[in-house]
Short mmCIF file of C-alpha atoms and ligand atoms in Angstrom, two decimals:
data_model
loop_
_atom_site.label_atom_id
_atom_site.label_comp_id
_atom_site.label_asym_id
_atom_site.label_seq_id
_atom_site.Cartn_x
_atom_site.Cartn_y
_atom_site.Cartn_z
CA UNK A 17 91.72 74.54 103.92
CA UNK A 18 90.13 73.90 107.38
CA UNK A 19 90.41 75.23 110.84
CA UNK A 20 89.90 72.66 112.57
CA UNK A 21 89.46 73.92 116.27
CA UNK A 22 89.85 77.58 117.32
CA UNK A 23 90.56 79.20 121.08
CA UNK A 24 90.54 82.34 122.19
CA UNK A 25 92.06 83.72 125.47
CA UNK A 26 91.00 87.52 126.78
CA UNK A 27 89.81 88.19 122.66
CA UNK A 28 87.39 90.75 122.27
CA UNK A 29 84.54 89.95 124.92
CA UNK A 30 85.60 86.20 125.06
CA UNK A 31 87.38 84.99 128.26
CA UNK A 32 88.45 81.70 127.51
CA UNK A 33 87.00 79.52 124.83
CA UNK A 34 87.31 76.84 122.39
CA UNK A 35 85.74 75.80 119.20
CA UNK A 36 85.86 72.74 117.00
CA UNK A 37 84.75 73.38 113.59
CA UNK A 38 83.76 70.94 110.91
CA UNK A 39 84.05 70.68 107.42
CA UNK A 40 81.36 72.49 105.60
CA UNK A 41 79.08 75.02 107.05
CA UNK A 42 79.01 75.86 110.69
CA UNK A 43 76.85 78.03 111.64
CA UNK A 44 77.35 80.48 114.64
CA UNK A 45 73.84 81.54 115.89
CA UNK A 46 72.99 84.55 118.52
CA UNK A 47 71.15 87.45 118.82
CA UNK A 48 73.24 90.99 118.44
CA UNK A 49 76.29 92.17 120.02
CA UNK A 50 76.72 88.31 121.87
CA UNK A 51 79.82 88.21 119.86
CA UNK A 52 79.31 85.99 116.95
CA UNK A 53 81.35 88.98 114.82
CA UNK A 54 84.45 88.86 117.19
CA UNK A 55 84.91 85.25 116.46
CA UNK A 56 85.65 85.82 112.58
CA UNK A 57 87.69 88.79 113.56
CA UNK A 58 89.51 86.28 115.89
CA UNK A 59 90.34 83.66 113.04
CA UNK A 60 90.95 86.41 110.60
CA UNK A 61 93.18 87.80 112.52
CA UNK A 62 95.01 84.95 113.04
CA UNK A 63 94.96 84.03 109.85
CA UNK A 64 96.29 87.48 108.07
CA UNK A 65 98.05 88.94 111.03
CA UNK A 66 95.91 92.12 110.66
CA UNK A 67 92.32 93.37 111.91
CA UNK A 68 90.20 94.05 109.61
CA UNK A 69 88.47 96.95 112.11
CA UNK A 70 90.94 98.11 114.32
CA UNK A 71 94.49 99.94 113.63
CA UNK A 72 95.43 99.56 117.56
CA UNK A 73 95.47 95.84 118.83
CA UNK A 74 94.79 97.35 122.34
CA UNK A 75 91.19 97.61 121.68
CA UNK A 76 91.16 93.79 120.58
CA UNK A 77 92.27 92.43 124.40
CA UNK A 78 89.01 91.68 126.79
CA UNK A 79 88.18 95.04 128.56
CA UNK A 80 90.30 94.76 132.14
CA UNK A 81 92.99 92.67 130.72
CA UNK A 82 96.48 93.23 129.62
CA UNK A 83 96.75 90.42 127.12
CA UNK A 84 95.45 87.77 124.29
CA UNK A 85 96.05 84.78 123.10
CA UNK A 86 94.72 82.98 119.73
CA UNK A 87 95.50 79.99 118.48
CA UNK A 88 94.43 77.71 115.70
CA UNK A 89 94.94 73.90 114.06
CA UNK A 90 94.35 74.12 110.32
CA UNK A 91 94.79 71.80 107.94
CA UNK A 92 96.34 72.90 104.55
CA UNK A 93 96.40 70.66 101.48
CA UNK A 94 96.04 67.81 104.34
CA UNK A 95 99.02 68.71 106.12
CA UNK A 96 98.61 69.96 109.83
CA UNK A 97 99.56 73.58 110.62
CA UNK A 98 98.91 74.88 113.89
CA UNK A 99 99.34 79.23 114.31
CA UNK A 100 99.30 80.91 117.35
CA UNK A 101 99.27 84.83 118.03
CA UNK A 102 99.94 86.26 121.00
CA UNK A 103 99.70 90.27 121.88
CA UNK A 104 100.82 92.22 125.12
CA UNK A 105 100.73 95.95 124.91
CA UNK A 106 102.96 96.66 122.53
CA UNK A 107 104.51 93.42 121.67
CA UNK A 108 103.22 90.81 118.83
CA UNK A 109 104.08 87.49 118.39
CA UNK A 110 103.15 85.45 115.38
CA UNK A 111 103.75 81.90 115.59
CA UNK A 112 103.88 78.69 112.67
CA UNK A 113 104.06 75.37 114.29
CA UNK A 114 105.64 76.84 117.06
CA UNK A 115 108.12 79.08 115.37
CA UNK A 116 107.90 82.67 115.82
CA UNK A 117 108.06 84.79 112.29
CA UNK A 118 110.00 87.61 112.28
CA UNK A 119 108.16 89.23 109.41
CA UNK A 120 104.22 89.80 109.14
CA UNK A 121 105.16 88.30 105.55
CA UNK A 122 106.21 85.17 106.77
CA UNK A 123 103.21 84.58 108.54
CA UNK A 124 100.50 85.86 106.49
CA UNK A 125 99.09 83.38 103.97
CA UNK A 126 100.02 80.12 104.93
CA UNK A 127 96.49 79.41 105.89
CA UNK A 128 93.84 81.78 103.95
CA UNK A 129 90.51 82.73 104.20
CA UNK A 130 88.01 85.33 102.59
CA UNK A 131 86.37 87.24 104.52
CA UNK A 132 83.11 88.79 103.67
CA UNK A 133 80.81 91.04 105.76
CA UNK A 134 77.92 93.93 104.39
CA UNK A 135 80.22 96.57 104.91
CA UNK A 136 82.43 95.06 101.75
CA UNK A 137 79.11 97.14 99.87
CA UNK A 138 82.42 100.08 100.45
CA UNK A 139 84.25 98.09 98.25
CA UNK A 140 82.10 99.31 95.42
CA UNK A 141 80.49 102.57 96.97
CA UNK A 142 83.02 104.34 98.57
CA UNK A 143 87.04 105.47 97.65
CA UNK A 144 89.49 104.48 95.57
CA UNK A 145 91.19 102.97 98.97
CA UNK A 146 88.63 100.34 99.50
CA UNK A 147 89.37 98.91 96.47
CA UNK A 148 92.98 99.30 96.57
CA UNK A 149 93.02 97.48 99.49
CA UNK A 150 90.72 94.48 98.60
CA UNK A 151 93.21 93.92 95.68
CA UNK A 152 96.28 94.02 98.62
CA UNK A 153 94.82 92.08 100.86
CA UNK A 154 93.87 89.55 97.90
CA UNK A 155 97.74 89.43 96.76
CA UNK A 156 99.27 89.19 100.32
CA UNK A 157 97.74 86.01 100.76
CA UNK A 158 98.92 84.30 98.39
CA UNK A 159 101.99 86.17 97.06
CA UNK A 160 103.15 87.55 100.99
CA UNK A 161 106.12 89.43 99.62
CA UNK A 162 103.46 92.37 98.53
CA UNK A 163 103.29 92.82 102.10
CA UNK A 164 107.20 93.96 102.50
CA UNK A 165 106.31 95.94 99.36
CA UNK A 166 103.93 97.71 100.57
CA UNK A 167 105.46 98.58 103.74
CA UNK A 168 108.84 99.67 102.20
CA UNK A 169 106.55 102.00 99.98
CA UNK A 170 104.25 103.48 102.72
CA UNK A 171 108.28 104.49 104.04
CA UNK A 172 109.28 106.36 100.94
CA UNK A 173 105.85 108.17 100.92
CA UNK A 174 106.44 108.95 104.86
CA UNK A 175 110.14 110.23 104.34
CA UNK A 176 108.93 112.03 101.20
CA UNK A 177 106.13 113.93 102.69
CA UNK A 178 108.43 115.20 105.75
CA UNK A 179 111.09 116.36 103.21
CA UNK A 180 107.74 118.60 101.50
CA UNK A 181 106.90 119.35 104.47
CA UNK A 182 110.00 120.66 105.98
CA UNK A 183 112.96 121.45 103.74
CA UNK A 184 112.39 124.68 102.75
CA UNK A 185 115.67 125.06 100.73
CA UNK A 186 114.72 124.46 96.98
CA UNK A 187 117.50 123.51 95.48
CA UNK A 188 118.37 120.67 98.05
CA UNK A 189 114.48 119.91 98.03
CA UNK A 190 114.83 118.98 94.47
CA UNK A 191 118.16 116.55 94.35
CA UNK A 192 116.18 114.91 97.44
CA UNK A 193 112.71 114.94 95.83
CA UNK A 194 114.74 113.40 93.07
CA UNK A 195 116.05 110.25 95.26
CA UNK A 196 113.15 109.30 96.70
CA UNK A 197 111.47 109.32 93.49
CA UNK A 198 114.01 106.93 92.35
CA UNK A 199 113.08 104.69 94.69
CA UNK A 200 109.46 105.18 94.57
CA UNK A 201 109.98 104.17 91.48
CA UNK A 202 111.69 101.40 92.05
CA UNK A 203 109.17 99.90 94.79
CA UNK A 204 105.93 101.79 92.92
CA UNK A 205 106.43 99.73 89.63
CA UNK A 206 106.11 96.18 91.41
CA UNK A 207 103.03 97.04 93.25
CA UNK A 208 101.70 98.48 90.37
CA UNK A 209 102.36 95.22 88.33
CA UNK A 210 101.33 92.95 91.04
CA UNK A 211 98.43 94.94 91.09
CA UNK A 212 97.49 94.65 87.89
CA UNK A 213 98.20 91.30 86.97
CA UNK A 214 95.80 90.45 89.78
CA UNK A 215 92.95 92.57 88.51
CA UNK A 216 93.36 91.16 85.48
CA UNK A 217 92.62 87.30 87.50
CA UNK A 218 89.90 88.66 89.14
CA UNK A 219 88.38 89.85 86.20
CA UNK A 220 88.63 86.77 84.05
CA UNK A 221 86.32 85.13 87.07
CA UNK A 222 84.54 87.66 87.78
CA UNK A 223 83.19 87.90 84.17
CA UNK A 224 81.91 84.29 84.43
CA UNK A 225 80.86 84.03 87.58
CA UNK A 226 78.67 87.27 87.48
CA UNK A 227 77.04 85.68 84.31
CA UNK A 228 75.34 82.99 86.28
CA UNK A 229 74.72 85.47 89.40
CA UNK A 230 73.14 88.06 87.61
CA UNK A 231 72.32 87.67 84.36
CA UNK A 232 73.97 86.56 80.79
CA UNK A 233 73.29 89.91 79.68
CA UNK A 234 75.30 91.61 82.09
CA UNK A 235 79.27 92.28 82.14
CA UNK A 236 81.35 92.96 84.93
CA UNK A 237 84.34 94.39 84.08
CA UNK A 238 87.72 95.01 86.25
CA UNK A 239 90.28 97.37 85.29
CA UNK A 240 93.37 98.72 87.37
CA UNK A 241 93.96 102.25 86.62
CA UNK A 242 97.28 103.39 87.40
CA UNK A 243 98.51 106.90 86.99
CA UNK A 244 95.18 107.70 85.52
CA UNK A 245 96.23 105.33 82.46
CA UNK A 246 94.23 102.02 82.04
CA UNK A 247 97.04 100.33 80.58
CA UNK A 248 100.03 99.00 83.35
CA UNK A 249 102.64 99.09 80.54
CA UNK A 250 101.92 102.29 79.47
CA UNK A 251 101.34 103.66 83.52
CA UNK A 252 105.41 102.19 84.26
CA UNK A 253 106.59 104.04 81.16
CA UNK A 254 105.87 107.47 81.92
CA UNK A 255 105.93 106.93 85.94
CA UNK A 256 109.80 108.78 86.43
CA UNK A 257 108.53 111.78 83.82
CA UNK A 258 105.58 112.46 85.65
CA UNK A 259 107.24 112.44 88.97
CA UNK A 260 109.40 114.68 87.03
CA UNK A 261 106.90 116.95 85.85
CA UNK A 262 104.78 117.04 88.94
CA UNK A 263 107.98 117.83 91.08
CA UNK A 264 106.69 122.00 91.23
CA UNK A 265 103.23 120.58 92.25
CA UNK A 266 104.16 118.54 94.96
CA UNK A 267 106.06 121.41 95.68
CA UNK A 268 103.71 123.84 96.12
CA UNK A 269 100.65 121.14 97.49
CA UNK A 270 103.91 119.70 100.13
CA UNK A 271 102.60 116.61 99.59
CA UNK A 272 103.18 113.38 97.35
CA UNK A 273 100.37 113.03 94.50
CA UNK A 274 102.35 111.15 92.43
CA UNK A 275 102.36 106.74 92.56
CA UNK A 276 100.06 103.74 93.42
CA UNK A 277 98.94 104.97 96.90
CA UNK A 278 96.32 107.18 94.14
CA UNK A 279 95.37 104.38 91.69
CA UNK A 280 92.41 102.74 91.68
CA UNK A 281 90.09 99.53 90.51
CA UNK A 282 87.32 100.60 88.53
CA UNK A 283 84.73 98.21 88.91
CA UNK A 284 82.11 98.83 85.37
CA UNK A 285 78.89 96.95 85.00
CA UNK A 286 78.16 97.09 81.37
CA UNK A 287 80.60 99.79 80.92
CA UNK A 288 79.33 102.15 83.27
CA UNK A 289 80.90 103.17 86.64
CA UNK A 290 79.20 100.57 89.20
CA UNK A 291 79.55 103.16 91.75
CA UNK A 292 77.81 105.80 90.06
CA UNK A 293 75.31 103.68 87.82
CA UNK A 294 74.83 100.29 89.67
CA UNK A 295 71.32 99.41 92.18
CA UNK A 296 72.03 98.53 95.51
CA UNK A 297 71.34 94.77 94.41
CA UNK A 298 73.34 94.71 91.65
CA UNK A 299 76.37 96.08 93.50
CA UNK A 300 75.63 93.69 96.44
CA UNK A 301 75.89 91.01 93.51
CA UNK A 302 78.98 92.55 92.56
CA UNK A 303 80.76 91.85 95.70
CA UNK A 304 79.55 88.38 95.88
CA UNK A 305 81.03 87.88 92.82
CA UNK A 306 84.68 89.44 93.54
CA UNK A 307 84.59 87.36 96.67
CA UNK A 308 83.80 84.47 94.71
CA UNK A 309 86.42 84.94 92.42
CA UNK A 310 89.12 85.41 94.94
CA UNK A 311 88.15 81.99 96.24
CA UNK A 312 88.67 80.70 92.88
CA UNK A 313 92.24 82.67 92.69
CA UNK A 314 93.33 81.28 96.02
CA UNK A 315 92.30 77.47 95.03
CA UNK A 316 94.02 78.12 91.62
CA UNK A 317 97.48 79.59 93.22
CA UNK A 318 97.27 77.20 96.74
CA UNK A 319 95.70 74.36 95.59
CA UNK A 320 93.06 74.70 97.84
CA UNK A 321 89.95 76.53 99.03
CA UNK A 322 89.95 78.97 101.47
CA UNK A 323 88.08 79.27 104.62
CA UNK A 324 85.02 80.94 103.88
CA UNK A 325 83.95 83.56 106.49
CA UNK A 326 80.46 85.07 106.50
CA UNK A 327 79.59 87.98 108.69
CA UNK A 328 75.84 88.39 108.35
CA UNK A 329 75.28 88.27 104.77
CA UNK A 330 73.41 86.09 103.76
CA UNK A 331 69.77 87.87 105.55
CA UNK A 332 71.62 90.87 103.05
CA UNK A 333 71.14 88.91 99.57
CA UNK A 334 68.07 87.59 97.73
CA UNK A 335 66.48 84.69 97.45
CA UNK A 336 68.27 83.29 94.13
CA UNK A 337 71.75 84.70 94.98
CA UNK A 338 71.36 83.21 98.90
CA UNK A 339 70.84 79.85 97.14
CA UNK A 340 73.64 80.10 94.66
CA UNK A 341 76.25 80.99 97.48
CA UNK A 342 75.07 78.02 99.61
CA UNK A 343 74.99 75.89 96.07
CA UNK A 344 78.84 76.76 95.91
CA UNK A 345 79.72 76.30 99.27
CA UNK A 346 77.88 72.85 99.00
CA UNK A 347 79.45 71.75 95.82
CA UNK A 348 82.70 71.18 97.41
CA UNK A 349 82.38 71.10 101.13
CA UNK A 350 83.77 74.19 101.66
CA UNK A 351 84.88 75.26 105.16
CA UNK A 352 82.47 78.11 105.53
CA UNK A 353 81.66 79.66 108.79
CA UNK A 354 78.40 81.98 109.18
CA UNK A 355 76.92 84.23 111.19
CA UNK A 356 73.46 84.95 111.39
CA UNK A 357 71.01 86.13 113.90
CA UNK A 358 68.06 83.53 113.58
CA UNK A 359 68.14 79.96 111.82
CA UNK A 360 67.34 79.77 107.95
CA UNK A 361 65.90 76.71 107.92
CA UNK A 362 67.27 75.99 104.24
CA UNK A 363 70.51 76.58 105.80
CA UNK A 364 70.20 74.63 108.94
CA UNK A 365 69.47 71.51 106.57
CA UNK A 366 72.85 71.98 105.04
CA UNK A 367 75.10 72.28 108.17
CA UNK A 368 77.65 70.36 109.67
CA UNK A 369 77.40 72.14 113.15
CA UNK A 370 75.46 74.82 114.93
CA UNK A 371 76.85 76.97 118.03
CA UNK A 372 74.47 78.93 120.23
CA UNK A 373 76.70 82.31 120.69
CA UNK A 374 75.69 84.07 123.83
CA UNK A 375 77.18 86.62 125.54
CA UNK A 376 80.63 85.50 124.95
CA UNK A 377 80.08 82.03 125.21
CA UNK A 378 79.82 79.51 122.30
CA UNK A 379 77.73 76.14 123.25
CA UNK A 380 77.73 73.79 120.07
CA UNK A 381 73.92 72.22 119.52
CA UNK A 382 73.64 68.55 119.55
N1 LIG B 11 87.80 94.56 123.80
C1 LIG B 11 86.58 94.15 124.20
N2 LIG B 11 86.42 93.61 125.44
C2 LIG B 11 85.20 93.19 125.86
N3 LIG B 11 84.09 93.26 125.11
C3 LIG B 11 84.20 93.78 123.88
C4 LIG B 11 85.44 94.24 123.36
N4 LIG B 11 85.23 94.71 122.11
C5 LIG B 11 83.91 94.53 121.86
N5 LIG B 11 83.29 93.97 122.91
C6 LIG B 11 81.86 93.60 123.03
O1 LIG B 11 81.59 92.61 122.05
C7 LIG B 11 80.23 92.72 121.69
C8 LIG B 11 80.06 92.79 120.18
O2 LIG B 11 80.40 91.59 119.68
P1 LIG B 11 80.10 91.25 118.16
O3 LIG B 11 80.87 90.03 117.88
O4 LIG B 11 80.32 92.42 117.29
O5 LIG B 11 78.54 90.94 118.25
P2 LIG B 11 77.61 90.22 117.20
O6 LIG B 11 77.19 88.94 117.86
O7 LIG B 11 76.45 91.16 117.04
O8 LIG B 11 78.36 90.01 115.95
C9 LIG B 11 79.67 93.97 122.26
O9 LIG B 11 78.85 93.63 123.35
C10 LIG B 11 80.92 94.72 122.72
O10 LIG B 11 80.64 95.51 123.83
MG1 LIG B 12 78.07 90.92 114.13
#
């Protein structure tokens, strides 16, 4: 996949601006805060619907304005697709060749990237959330009905909570309790599955590619944990008995502990917690290689590489692992777009373009 030329109207602290990108690497060069970081934000956003920092669009419009305006021409398995968002307080318009979607998943996915920045180090460090949402974000883009999934679900754990929260009687708080569950249920099983049919993807790639990142020694190992039971099957089959027997507890705690929104991905490296056990460089070789293998899952399931997007990580990795990355990209002309504060002159030799970012302006180099 390519984006071919990119513009940006009142985004973030760009007034009016366009790009054209090339196939390959482009590299997007400035010193800090000129807004090199805004400009991935802009394409991922348009690309997934969704920022990646912000909950509120508000804070995404130029400071003083009331509106913004993104737009994009991409090509997909050769085929022209041009997407266009457009946000006024309040209101959000998503559009595919000129057609508005009514549904975030009818937009999301049709052109895909991978996004990958040093704070994805939280993917390993920090909560079970992290995690949970790499692997959503992963299966959105290319199977987009996870997003209505997950939506309906975040519902049923809203309504749920209020009814803990607020219904005091206990006899009608159980026969409710009990329909919701039903449909938690319902909705819970398909994420889980989803879930962990993906995990197991990522781990089949992950296992090779981390062989030739790290060492042949070393295994990476992926496992979606659901219920606190490592096994999906065995997770759906006792999902309605422990809502069941947890019923008292959620009770008492008037809150929902019971479903998916608690799983997790435990990421081992040679059977130990990487979270716990791991080095800083081995975990920062860790996420390489999940974001490597989700390229690999998109290609497989699209037919086509993502756009690469690379917030200032490549300063963050060694010597070997900098190389193997721009090895990869190289290997099949990737569309990759990087940010970095200074020029790498290994890097530079490799490019296909190279835009001076200053202050919210973007001047390409000749
Ligand atoms: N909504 C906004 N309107 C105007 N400027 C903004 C907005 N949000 C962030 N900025 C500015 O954008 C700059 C940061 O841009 P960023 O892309 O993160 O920089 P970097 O080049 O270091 O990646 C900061 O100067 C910040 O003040
Ligand atoms: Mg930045």
């Amino acid at each position: 996949m390519i984006i071919k030329n990119f513009s940006l109207y009142n985004f973030r602290n760009y007034n009016e601006q366009k790009i054209d990108f090339q196939q390959g690497i482009n590299l997007l060069i400035g010193s800090n805060g000129q807004g090199k970081t805004n400009i991935l934000e802009g394409i991922n956003y348009l690309l997934t619907g969704k920022s990646y920092r912000v909950k509120q669009e508000n804070e995404l419009i130029l400071w003083g304005k009331d509106k913004f305006y993104l737009q994009a021409s991409c090509l997909v398995n050769d085929r022209l697709i041009k997407l266009e968002s457009y946000y006024e307080t309040g209101k959000k318009v998503m559009k595919i060749n000129q057609l508005a979607c009514k549904r975030l998943s009818d937009y999301v996915g049709t052109v895909n990237a991978v996004f990958f920045s040093p704070d994805d180090l939280n993917i390993i460090k920090k909560s079970p959330n992290e995690r949970r949402r790499f692997l959503d974000i992963l299966i959105a883009q290319v199977k987009p009905a996870h997003v209505s999934l997950l939506n309906s679900y975040l519902k049923i754990i809203k309504q749920k909570n209020i009814l803990l929260r607020h219904e005091k009687r206990i006899d009608l708080l159980k026969g409710q309790i009990q329909a919701w569950n039903e449909q938690l249920v319902e909705i819970g099983s398909k994420i889980i599955i989803n879930r962990g049919v993906f995990t197991e993807k990522l781990n089949n790639y992950c296992r090779t590619i981390f062989k030739s990142i790290f060492s042949v020694d070393d295994d990476i190992d992926l496992v979606y944990s659901s219920l606190g039971k490592k096994d999906i099957n065995e997770a759906l089959s006792i999902f309605p008995e422990i809502l069941e027997i947890k019923m008292m507890l959620e009770i008492e705690k008037k809150t929902v502990i019971i479903g998916p929104h608690r799983d997790d991905l435990l990421i081992d490296l040679n059977g130990k917690a990487a979270k716990l056990f791991a080095s800083q460089g081995q975990q920062r070789s860790m996420v390489l290689c999940l974001k490597l293998a989700e390229m690999e899952i998109i290609l497989k399931e699209k037919g086509d590489y993502p756009i690469l997007l690379l917030d200032d990580v490549l300063s963050e990795l060694d010597e070997f692992r900098r190389e193997y990355l721009i090895e990869y990209i190289d290997s099949a002309n990737k569309q990759t777009i990087i940010t970095m504060t200074g020029a790498d002159q290994k890097i530079v030799n490799r490019k296909k373009a190279v835009y001076q970012v200053t202050n919210g302006s973007i001047r390409r180099e000749e």
